[in-house]
Tab-separated table of C-alpha atoms in Angstrom:
chain	number	residue	atom	x	y	z
A	7	UNK	CA	0.000	0.000	0.000
A	8	UNK	CA	0.952	3.655	0.146
A	9	UNK	CA	-0.057	5.410	3.364
A	10	UNK	CA	2.189	8.487	3.407
A	11	UNK	CA	4.301	10.366	0.892
A	12	UNK	CA	6.261	13.565	0.339
A	13	UNK	CA	5.943	16.243	-2.325
A	14	UNK	CA	8.585	18.936	-2.738
A	15	UNK	CA	7.911	20.301	-6.244
A	16	UNK	CA	6.260	23.743	-6.432
A	17	UNK	CA	2.756	23.687	-7.850
A	18	UNK	CA	3.740	25.629	-10.963
A	19	UNK	CA	6.483	23.098	-11.735
A	20	UNK	CA	3.994	20.243	-11.353
A	21	UNK	CA	1.634	21.982	-13.766
A	22	UNK	CA	4.478	22.473	-16.263
A	23	UNK	CA	5.592	18.850	-15.942
A	24	UNK	CA	2.157	17.591	-16.967
A	25	UNK	CA	1.261	20.508	-19.261
A	26	UNK	CA	-1.815	20.953	-17.066
A	27	UNK	CA	-3.939	23.972	-16.189
A	28	UNK	CA	-3.514	24.619	-12.446
A	29	UNK	CA	-6.489	25.346	-10.207
A	30	UNK	CA	-6.313	28.119	-7.616
A	31	UNK	CA	-6.938	25.929	-4.561
A	32	UNK	CA	-3.822	23.749	-4.654
A	33	UNK	CA	-2.291	22.554	-1.361
A	34	UNK	CA	0.819	24.168	0.073
A	35	UNK	CA	4.161	22.591	-0.818
A	36	UNK	CA	6.651	21.335	0.146
A	37	UNK	CA	5.020	18.755	2.393
A	38	UNK	CA	7.303	15.993	3.661
A	39	UNK	CA	4.546	14.120	5.441
A	40	UNK	CA	1.401	13.918	3.310
A	41	UNK	CA	-1.220	11.943	5.220
A	42	UNK	CA	-4.601	10.483	4.255
A	43	UNK	CA	-7.689	12.744	4.280
A	44	UNK	CA	-5.714	15.892	3.357
A	45	UNK	CA	-5.960	17.592	-0.036
A	46	UNK	CA	-3.277	16.569	-2.534
A	47	UNK	CA	-2.262	17.479	-6.104
A	48	UNK	CA	-3.978	15.345	-8.762
A	49	UNK	CA	-3.734	15.603	-12.556
A	50	UNK	CA	-6.886	14.790	-14.513
A	51	UNK	CA	-7.507	14.616	-18.249
A	52	UNK	CA	-9.353	12.672	-20.907
A	53	UNK	CA	-10.029	12.404	-24.601
A	54	UNK	CA	-12.150	15.555	-24.631
A	55	UNK	CA	-10.837	17.478	-21.621
A	56	UNK	CA	-7.623	19.437	-21.106
A	57	UNK	CA	-5.316	18.292	-18.352
A	58	UNK	CA	-5.963	20.026	-15.044
A	59	UNK	CA	-3.945	20.103	-11.843
A	60	UNK	CA	-6.458	20.150	-9.040
A	61	UNK	CA	-6.827	19.456	-5.327
A	62	UNK	CA	-8.536	16.289	-4.112
A	63	UNK	CA	-9.070	14.663	-0.746
A	64	UNK	CA	-6.816	11.634	-0.380
A	65	UNK	CA	-9.384	9.053	0.603
A	66	UNK	CA	-11.858	7.889	-2.041
A	67	UNK	CA	-15.500	8.287	-0.967
A	68	UNK	CA	-17.989	6.048	-2.837
A	69	UNK	CA	-21.224	7.648	-3.956
A	70	UNK	CA	-23.359	5.666	-1.499
A	71	UNK	CA	-21.546	6.968	1.605
A	72	UNK	CA	-23.857	9.309	3.543
A	73	UNK	CA	-20.837	10.780	5.349
A	74	UNK	CA	-17.195	10.770	4.296
A	75	UNK	CA	-16.414	8.381	7.179
A	76	UNK	CA	-19.403	6.082	6.590
A	77	UNK	CA	-17.116	3.159	5.791
A	78	UNK	CA	-13.446	2.187	5.437
A	79	UNK	CA	-10.960	4.900	4.501
A	80	UNK	CA	-10.129	3.999	0.884
A	81	UNK	CA	-6.696	5.508	0.282
A	82	UNK	CA	-5.539	2.674	-2.011
A	83	UNK	CA	-7.206	0.626	-4.759
A	84	UNK	CA	-5.802	-2.800	-5.618
A	85	UNK	CA	-4.968	-3.183	-9.319
A	86	UNK	CA	-6.029	-6.827	-9.287
A	87	UNK	CA	-9.628	-6.051	-8.257
A	88	UNK	CA	-10.163	-2.408	-9.234
A	89	UNK	CA	-12.324	-3.308	-12.243
A	90	UNK	CA	-14.637	-5.454	-10.087
A	91	UNK	CA	-14.999	-3.589	-6.790
A	92	UNK	CA	-18.216	-1.538	-6.722
A	93	UNK	CA	-16.400	1.382	-5.096
A	94	UNK	CA	-13.812	1.696	-7.874
A	95	UNK	CA	-14.989	0.033	-11.091
A	96	UNK	CA	-16.677	3.086	-12.665
A	97	UNK	CA	-13.764	5.355	-11.725
A	98	UNK	CA	-11.304	2.819	-13.156
A	99	UNK	CA	-13.080	3.116	-16.507
A	100	UNK	CA	-13.829	6.823	-16.590
A	101	UNK	CA	-11.958	8.806	-13.912
A	102	UNK	CA	-8.260	8.067	-13.768
A	103	UNK	CA	-5.667	10.558	-12.567
A	104	UNK	CA	-1.998	11.029	-11.734
A	105	UNK	CA	-0.476	11.883	-8.354
A	106	UNK	CA	3.071	13.204	-8.241
A	107	UNK	CA	5.322	12.507	-5.254
A	108	UNK	CA	8.966	12.963	-4.393
A	109	UNK	CA	8.883	9.660	-2.545
A	110	UNK	CA	6.723	7.621	-0.173
A	111	UNK	CA	7.059	5.849	3.167
A	112	UNK	CA	6.577	2.256	4.254
A	113	UNK	CA	7.243	0.524	7.573
A	114	UNK	CA	8.749	-2.701	8.846
A	115	UNK	CA	8.786	-4.062	12.388
A	116	UNK	CA	11.934	-4.157	14.535
A	117	UNK	CA	12.645	-7.259	16.665
A	118	UNK	CA	11.205	-5.276	19.574
A	119	UNK	CA	7.974	-4.657	17.698
A	120	UNK	CA	8.538	-0.967	16.938
A	121	UNK	CA	7.625	0.558	13.562
A	122	UNK	CA	10.735	1.248	11.458
A	123	UNK	CA	10.102	3.753	8.626
A	124	UNK	CA	11.648	3.571	5.155
A	125	UNK	CA	11.658	6.183	2.401
A	126	UNK	CA	11.242	4.949	-1.187
A	127	UNK	CA	12.087	7.180	-4.145
A	128	UNK	CA	13.213	7.106	-7.768
A	129	UNK	CA	16.824	6.064	-8.274
A	130	UNK	CA	17.024	8.686	-11.030
A	131	UNK	CA	15.986	11.488	-8.705
A	132	UNK	CA	12.928	12.219	-10.843
A	133	UNK	CA	9.502	12.618	-9.232
A	134	UNK	CA	7.339	9.524	-8.899
A	135	UNK	CA	4.044	9.586	-10.776
A	136	UNK	CA	1.448	7.318	-9.205
A	137	UNK	CA	-1.693	6.032	-10.883
A	138	UNK	CA	-4.916	7.120	-9.212
A	139	UNK	CA	-8.688	6.959	-9.534
A	140	UNK	CA	-11.048	9.690	-8.395
A	141	UNK	CA	-14.675	10.312	-7.536
A	142	UNK	CA	-16.833	13.392	-6.954
A	143	UNK	CA	-18.755	12.783	-3.737
A	144	UNK	CA	-21.715	14.934	-2.710
A	145	UNK	CA	-22.195	15.335	1.028
A	146	UNK	CA	-25.472	15.702	2.938
A	147	UNK	CA	-25.169	19.485	2.689
A	148	UNK	CA	-25.056	19.277	-1.115
A	149	UNK	CA	-21.397	20.288	-1.331
A	150	UNK	CA	-19.355	18.340	-3.904
A	151	UNK	CA	-15.903	17.085	-3.002
A	152	UNK	CA	-13.306	15.461	-5.246
A	153	UNK	CA	-11.731	12.412	-3.642
A	154	UNK	CA	-9.080	9.961	-4.838
A	155	UNK	CA	-7.178	6.749	-4.166
A	156	UNK	CA	-3.726	5.550	-5.239
A	157	UNK	CA	-3.690	2.359	-7.325
A	158	UNK	CA	-1.363	-0.333	-5.971
A	159	UNK	CA	0.115	-3.558	-7.297
A	160	UNK	CA	2.587	-6.210	-6.159
A	161	UNK	CA	5.950	-5.021	-4.862
A	162	UNK	CA	9.110	-5.540	-6.884
A	163	UNK	CA	12.317	-7.135	-5.573
A	164	UNK	CA	13.699	-3.784	-4.416
A	165	UNK	CA	10.829	-3.109	-2.020
A	166	UNK	CA	9.387	-6.533	-1.201
A	167	UNK	CA	11.404	-6.848	2.012
A	168	UNK	CA	9.674	-3.696	3.270
A	169	UNK	CA	6.098	-4.183	2.050
A	170	UNK	CA	4.280	-6.545	-0.315
A	171	UNK	CA	2.450	-3.729	-2.146
A	172	UNK	CA	3.688	-0.838	-4.279
A	173	UNK	CA	1.966	2.103	-5.997
A	174	UNK	CA	1.525	1.716	-9.738
A	175	UNK	CA	4.241	4.038	-11.094
A	176	UNK	CA	3.920	5.473	-14.588
A	177	UNK	CA	6.472	6.829	-17.053
A	178	UNK	CA	5.755	9.989	-19.114
A	179	UNK	CA	4.961	7.977	-22.251
A	180	UNK	CA	2.265	6.141	-20.275
A	181	UNK	CA	0.477	9.187	-18.879
A	182	UNK	CA	-1.797	9.750	-21.920
A	183	UNK	CA	-3.038	6.167	-21.863
A	184	UNK	CA	-3.748	6.222	-18.128
A	185	UNK	CA	-5.578	9.555	-18.372
A	186	UNK	CA	-7.731	8.267	-21.223
A	187	UNK	CA	-6.211	10.559	-23.834
A	188	UNK	CA	-4.784	7.718	-25.937
A	189	UNK	CA	-7.622	5.247	-26.220
A	190	UNK	CA	-8.138	2.010	-24.331
A	191	UNK	CA	-5.700	-0.376	-22.685
A	192	UNK	CA	-4.817	1.339	-19.408
A	193	UNK	CA	-5.154	-1.973	-17.546
A	194	UNK	CA	-1.826	-3.169	-18.924
A	195	UNK	CA	-0.047	-0.334	-17.086
A	196	UNK	CA	-0.934	-1.748	-13.672
A	197	UNK	CA	2.281	-3.706	-13.051
A	198	UNK	CA	5.238	-3.393	-10.658
A	199	UNK	CA	7.935	-0.834	-11.354
A	200	UNK	CA	11.175	-2.121	-12.947
A	201	UNK	CA	13.643	-3.563	-10.459
A	202	UNK	CA	16.192	-0.783	-10.980
A	203	UNK	CA	13.683	2.086	-10.788
A	204	UNK	CA	13.573	2.598	-7.029
A	205	UNK	CA	15.911	3.214	-4.125
A	206	UNK	CA	15.189	2.884	-0.415
A	207	UNK	CA	16.722	4.024	2.853
A	208	UNK	CA	15.779	4.051	6.513
A	209	UNK	CA	14.579	7.324	7.986
A	210	UNK	CA	14.078	8.561	11.505
A	211	UNK	CA	11.097	7.331	13.511
A	212	UNK	CA	9.888	10.957	13.771
A	213	UNK	CA	7.786	10.371	10.646
A	214	UNK	CA	5.730	7.826	12.593
A	215	UNK	CA	3.773	10.848	13.819
A	216	UNK	CA	1.320	12.318	11.327
A	217	UNK	CA	2.089	15.734	12.836
A	218	UNK	CA	5.805	15.610	11.967
A	219	UNK	CA	7.058	18.175	9.444
A	220	UNK	CA	10.284	19.205	7.719
A	221	UNK	CA	12.938	18.020	5.297
A	222	UNK	CA	14.725	15.958	7.966
A	223	UNK	CA	11.948	13.354	7.661
A	224	UNK	CA	13.358	12.018	4.391
A	225	UNK	CA	17.041	12.071	5.363
A	226	UNK	CA	18.730	8.655	5.598
A	227	UNK	CA	19.892	7.302	8.941
């Protein structure tokens, strides 16, 4: 899975990277400890729509939820079942997006049972672009909210010793297909990243707190 990540690129650079029109309500960056339920940067597009860089709540809310916390917090969607799960299947066909990150965190257990955090990032130093699905959810007050989930798949050899799941990571040539700009066939993109694509290092346990902030969170120890 992916339960936390960092984003250090300025919003205007993200918009330029994706050739997307930026909205005015984008979250503040940098953020070295992006947690579920906060607003994050998401790129949307489609065959008949220009790319937009917009803010969405990280935590997909299905249309039948009466409240945003009416059921499980859906921050990830499994690639293997995304086309079948009622919560995600329509979004997987019609509402796919891209989430950019500088890296993300996963945890292992120490022999003493403590949570040991790891930071996972691109070996090339480039930003990671994660596949996502999104949904507009209307609350009981009639207000519409855009919500999203990160699509995950099996881990590769580089990360399997840390966690058995990994976000679906997409290369620039794959973005149009995932966004629906280049026809059908996005399902074939939902596979583990190449073995040499990622690098990992241990980071300080300070990131175990969802209130922790600052660049020191991603420094190796």
